[in-house]
PDB file of C-alpha atoms in Angstrom:
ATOM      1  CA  UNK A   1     -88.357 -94.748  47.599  1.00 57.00           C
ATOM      2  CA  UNK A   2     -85.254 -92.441  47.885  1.00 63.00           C
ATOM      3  CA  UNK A   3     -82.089 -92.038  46.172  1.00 65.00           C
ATOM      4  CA  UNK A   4     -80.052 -93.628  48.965  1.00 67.00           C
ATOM      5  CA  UNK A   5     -82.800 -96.823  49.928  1.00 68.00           C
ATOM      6  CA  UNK A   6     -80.562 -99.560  50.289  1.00 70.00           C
ATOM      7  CA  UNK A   7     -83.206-101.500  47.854  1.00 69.00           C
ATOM      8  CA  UNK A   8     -82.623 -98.922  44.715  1.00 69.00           C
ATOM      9  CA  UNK A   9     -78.595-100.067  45.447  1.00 70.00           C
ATOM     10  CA  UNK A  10     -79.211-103.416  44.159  1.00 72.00           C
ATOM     11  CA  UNK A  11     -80.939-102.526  41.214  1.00 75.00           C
ATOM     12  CA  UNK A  12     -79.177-102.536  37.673  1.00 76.00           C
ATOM     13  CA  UNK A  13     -80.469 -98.967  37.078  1.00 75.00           C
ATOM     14  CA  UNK A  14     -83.229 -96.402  37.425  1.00 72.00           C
ATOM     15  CA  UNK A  15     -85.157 -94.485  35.597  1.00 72.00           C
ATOM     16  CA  UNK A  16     -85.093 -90.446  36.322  1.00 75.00           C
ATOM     17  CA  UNK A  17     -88.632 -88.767  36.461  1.00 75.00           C
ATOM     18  CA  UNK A  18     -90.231 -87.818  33.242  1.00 77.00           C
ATOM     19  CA  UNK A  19     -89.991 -84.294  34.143  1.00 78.00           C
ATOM     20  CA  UNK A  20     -86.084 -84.217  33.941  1.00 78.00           C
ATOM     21  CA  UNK A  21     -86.007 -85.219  31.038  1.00 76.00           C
ATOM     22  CA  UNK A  22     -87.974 -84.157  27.354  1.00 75.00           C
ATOM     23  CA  UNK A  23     -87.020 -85.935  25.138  1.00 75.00           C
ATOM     24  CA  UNK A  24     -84.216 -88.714  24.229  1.00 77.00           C
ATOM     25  CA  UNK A  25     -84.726 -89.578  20.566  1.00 76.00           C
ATOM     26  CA  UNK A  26     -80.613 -89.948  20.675  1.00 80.00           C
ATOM     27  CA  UNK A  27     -81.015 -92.866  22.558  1.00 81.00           C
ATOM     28  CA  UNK A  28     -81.661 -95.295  19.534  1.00 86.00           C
ATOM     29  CA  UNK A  29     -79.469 -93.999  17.834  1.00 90.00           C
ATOM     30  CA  UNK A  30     -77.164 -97.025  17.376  1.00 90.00           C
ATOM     31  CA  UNK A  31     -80.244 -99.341  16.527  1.00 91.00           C
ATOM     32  CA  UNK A  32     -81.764 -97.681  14.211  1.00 93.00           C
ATOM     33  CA  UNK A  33     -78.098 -97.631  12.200  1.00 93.00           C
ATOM     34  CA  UNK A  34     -78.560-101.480  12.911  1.00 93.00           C
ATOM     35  CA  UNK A  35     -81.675-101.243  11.613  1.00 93.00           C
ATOM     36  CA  UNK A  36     -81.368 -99.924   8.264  1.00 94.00           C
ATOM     37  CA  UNK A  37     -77.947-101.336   7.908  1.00 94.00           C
ATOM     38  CA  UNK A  38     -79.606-104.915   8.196  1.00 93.00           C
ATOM     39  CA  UNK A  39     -83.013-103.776   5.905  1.00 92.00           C
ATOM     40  CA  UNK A  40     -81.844-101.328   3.554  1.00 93.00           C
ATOM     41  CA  UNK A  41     -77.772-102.401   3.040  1.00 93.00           C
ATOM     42  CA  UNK A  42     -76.907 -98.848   3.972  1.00 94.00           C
ATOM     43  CA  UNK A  43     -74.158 -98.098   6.538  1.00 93.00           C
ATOM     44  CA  UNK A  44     -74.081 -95.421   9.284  1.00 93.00           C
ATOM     45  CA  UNK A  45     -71.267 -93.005   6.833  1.00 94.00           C
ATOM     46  CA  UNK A  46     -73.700 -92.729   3.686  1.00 95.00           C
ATOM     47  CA  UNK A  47     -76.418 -92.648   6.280  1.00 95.00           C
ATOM     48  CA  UNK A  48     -75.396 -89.651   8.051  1.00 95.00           C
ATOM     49  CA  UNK A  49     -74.421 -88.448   4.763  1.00 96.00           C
ATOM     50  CA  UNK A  50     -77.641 -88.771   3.406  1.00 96.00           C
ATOM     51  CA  UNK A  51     -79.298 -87.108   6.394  1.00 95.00           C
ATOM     52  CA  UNK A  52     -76.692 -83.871   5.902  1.00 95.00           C
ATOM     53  CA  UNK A  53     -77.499 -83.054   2.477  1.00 95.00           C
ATOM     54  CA  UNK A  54     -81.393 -84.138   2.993  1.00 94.00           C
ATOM     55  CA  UNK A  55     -82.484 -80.651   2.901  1.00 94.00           C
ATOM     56  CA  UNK A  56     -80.380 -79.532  -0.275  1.00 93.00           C
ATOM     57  CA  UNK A  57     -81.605 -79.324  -3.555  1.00 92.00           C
ATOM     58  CA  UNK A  58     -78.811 -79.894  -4.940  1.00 92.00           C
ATOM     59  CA  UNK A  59     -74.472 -80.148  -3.873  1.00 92.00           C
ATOM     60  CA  UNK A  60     -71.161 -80.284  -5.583  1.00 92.00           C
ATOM     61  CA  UNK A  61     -68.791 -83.289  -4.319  1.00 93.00           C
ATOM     62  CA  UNK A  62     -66.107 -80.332  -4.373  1.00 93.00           C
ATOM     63  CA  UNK A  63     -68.520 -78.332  -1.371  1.00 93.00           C
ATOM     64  CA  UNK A  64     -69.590 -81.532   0.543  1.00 94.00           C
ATOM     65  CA  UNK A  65     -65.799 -82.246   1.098  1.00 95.00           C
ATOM     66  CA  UNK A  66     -65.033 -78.914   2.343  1.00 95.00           C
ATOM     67  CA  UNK A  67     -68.302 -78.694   4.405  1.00 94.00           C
ATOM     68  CA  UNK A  68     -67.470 -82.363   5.448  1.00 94.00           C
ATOM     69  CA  UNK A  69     -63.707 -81.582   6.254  1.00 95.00           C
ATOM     70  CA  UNK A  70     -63.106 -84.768   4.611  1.00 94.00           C
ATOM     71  CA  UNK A  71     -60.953 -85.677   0.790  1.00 95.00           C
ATOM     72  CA  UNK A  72     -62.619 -85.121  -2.329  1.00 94.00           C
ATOM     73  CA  UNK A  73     -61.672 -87.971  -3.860  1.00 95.00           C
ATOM     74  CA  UNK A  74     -62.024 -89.943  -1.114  1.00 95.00           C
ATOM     75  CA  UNK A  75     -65.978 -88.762  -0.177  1.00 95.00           C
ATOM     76  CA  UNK A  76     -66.255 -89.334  -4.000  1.00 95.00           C
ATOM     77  CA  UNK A  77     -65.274 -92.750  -4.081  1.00 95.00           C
ATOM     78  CA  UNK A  78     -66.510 -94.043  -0.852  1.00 94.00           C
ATOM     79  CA  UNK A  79     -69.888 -92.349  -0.042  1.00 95.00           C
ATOM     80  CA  UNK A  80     -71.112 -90.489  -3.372  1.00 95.00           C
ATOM     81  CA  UNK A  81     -70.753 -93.495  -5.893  1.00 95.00           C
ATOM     82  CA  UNK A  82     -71.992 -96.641  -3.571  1.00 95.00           C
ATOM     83  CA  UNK A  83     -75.113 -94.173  -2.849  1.00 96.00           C
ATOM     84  CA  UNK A  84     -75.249 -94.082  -6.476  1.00 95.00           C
ATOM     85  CA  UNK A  85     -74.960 -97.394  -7.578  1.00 95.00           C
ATOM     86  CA  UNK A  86     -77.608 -98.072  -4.789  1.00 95.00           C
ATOM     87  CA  UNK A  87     -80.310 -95.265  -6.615  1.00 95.00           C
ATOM     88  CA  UNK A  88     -79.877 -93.334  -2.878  1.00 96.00           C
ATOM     89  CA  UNK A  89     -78.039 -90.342  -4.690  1.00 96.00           C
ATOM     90  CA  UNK A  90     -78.478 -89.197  -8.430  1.00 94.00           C
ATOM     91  CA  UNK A  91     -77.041 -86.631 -10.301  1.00 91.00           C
ATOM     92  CA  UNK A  92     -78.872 -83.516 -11.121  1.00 89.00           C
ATOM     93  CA  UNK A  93     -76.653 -81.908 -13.408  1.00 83.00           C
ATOM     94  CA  UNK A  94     -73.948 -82.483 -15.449  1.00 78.00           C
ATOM     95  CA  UNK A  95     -71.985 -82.322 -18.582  1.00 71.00           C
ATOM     96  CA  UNK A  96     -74.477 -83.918 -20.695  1.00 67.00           C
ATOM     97  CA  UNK A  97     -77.029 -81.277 -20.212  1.00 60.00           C
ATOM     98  CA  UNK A  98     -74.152 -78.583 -20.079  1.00 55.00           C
ATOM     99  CA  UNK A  99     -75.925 -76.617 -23.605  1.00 55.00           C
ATOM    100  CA  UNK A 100     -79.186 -76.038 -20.901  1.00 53.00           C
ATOM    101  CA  UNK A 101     -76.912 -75.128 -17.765  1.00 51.00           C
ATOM    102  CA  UNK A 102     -74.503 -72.940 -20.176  1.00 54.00           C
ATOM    103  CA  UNK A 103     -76.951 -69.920 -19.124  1.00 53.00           C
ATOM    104  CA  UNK A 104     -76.889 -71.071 -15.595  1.00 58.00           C
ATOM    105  CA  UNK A 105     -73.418 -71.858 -14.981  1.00 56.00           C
ATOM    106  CA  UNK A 106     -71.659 -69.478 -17.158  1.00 54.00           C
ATOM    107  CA  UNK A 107     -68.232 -68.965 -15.397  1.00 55.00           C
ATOM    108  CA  UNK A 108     -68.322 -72.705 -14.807  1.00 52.00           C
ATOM    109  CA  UNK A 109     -67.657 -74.032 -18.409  1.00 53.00           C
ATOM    110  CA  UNK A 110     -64.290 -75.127 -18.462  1.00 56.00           C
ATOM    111  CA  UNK A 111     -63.680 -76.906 -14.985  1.00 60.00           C
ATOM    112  CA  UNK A 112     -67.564 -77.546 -15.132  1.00 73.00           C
ATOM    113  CA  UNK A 113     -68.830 -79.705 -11.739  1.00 82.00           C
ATOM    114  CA  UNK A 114     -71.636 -82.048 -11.099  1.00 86.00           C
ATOM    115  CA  UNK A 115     -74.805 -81.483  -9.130  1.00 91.00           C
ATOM    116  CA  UNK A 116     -75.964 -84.165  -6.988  1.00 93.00           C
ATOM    117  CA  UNK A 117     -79.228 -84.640  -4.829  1.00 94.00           C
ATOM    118  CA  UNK A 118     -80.666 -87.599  -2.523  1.00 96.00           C
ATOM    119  CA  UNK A 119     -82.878 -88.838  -4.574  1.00 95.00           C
ATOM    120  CA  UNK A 120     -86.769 -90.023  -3.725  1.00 96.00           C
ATOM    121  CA  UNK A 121     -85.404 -93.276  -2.293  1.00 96.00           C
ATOM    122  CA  UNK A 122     -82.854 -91.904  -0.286  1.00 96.00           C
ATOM    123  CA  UNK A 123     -85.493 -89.404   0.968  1.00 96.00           C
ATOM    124  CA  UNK A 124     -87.604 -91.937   2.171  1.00 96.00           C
ATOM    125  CA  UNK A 125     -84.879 -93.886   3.820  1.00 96.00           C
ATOM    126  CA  UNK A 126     -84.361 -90.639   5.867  1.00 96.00           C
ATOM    127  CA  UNK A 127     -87.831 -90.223   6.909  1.00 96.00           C
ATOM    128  CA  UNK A 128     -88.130 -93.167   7.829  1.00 95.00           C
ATOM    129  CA  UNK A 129     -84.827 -92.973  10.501  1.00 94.00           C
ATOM    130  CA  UNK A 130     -86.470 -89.818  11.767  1.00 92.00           C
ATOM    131  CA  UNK A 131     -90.129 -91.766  12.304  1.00 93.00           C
ATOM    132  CA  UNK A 132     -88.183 -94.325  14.323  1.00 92.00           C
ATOM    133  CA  UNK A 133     -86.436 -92.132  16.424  1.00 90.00           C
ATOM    134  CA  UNK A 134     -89.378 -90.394  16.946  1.00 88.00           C
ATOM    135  CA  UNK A 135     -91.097 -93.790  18.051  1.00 86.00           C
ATOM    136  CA  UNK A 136     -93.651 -93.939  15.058  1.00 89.00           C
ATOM    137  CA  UNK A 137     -92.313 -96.570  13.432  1.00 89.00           C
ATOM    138  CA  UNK A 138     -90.487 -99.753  15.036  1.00 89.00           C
ATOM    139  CA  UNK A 139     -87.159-100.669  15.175  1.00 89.00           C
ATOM    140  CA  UNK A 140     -87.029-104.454  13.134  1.00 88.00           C
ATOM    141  CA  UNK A 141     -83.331-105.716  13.978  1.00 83.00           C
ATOM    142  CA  UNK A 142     -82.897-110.030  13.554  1.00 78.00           C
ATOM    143  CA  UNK A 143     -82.481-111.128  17.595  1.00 67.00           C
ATOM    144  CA  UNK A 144     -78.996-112.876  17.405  1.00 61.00           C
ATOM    145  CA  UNK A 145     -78.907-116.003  19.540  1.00 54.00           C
ATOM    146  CA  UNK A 146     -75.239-117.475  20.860  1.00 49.00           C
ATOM    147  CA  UNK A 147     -74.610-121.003  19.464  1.00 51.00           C
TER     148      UNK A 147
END
């Protein structure tokens, strides 16, 4: 059936030919952020978050804000410590173990900052967006029914 088939007009859409187009993991996008939102209590910010600084070993709150274009304080107080107090986020480094990281972080002593990493949790919280993009694993979202 052509483009311009006065059938394909009354249709609510149509699909293009698998051969325009690879691949559209994109596309779920917004439901899988639904999805984990709903199982996992984390919203699309510290997601996203989390998937930016999934490859680090570890970051500074001082560098993500700057990388980020985004308030120190701000990042610090609304992404970095709710991933924290959720076990998403933990803290490498830090003043306590400053007598080990003395040789490390020499010219750092005085305004001294902490390290912080996605932890093992977080990490698998990740993966697990990119398997359901990927189509691996299924999207679970509650099916909300009008009164």
């Amino acid at each position: 059936m052509s483009r311009h088939h006065s059938g394909r007009r009354r249709r609510e859409f149509a699909i293009l030919n698998s051969r325009y187009v690879n691949k559209n993991y994109l596309k779920s996008l917004s439901l899988v952020f639904r999805d984990i939102k709903e199982n996992y209590g984390v919203n699309q910010k510290e997601l996203e978050f989390m998937m930016y600084f999934y490859e680090y070993e570890f970051f500074t709150s001082h560098w993500a804000a700057s990388v980020l274009k985004r308030s120190q304080k701000k990042l610090y107080e609304r992404t970095i410590t709710p991933l924290r107090q959720q076990g998403l986020l933990e803290v490498v480094y830090n003043k306590s173990n400053a007598d080990f990281l003395g040789t490390i972080f020499a010219d750092e002593t005085k305004n001294y900052r902490s390290r912080y990493a996605v932890s093992q949790k977080g990490r698998l919280i990740v993966q697990r967006v990119y398997r359901k993009l990927e189509g691996d694993d299924p999207i679970k979202l509650e099916s909300r029914t009008s009164p």
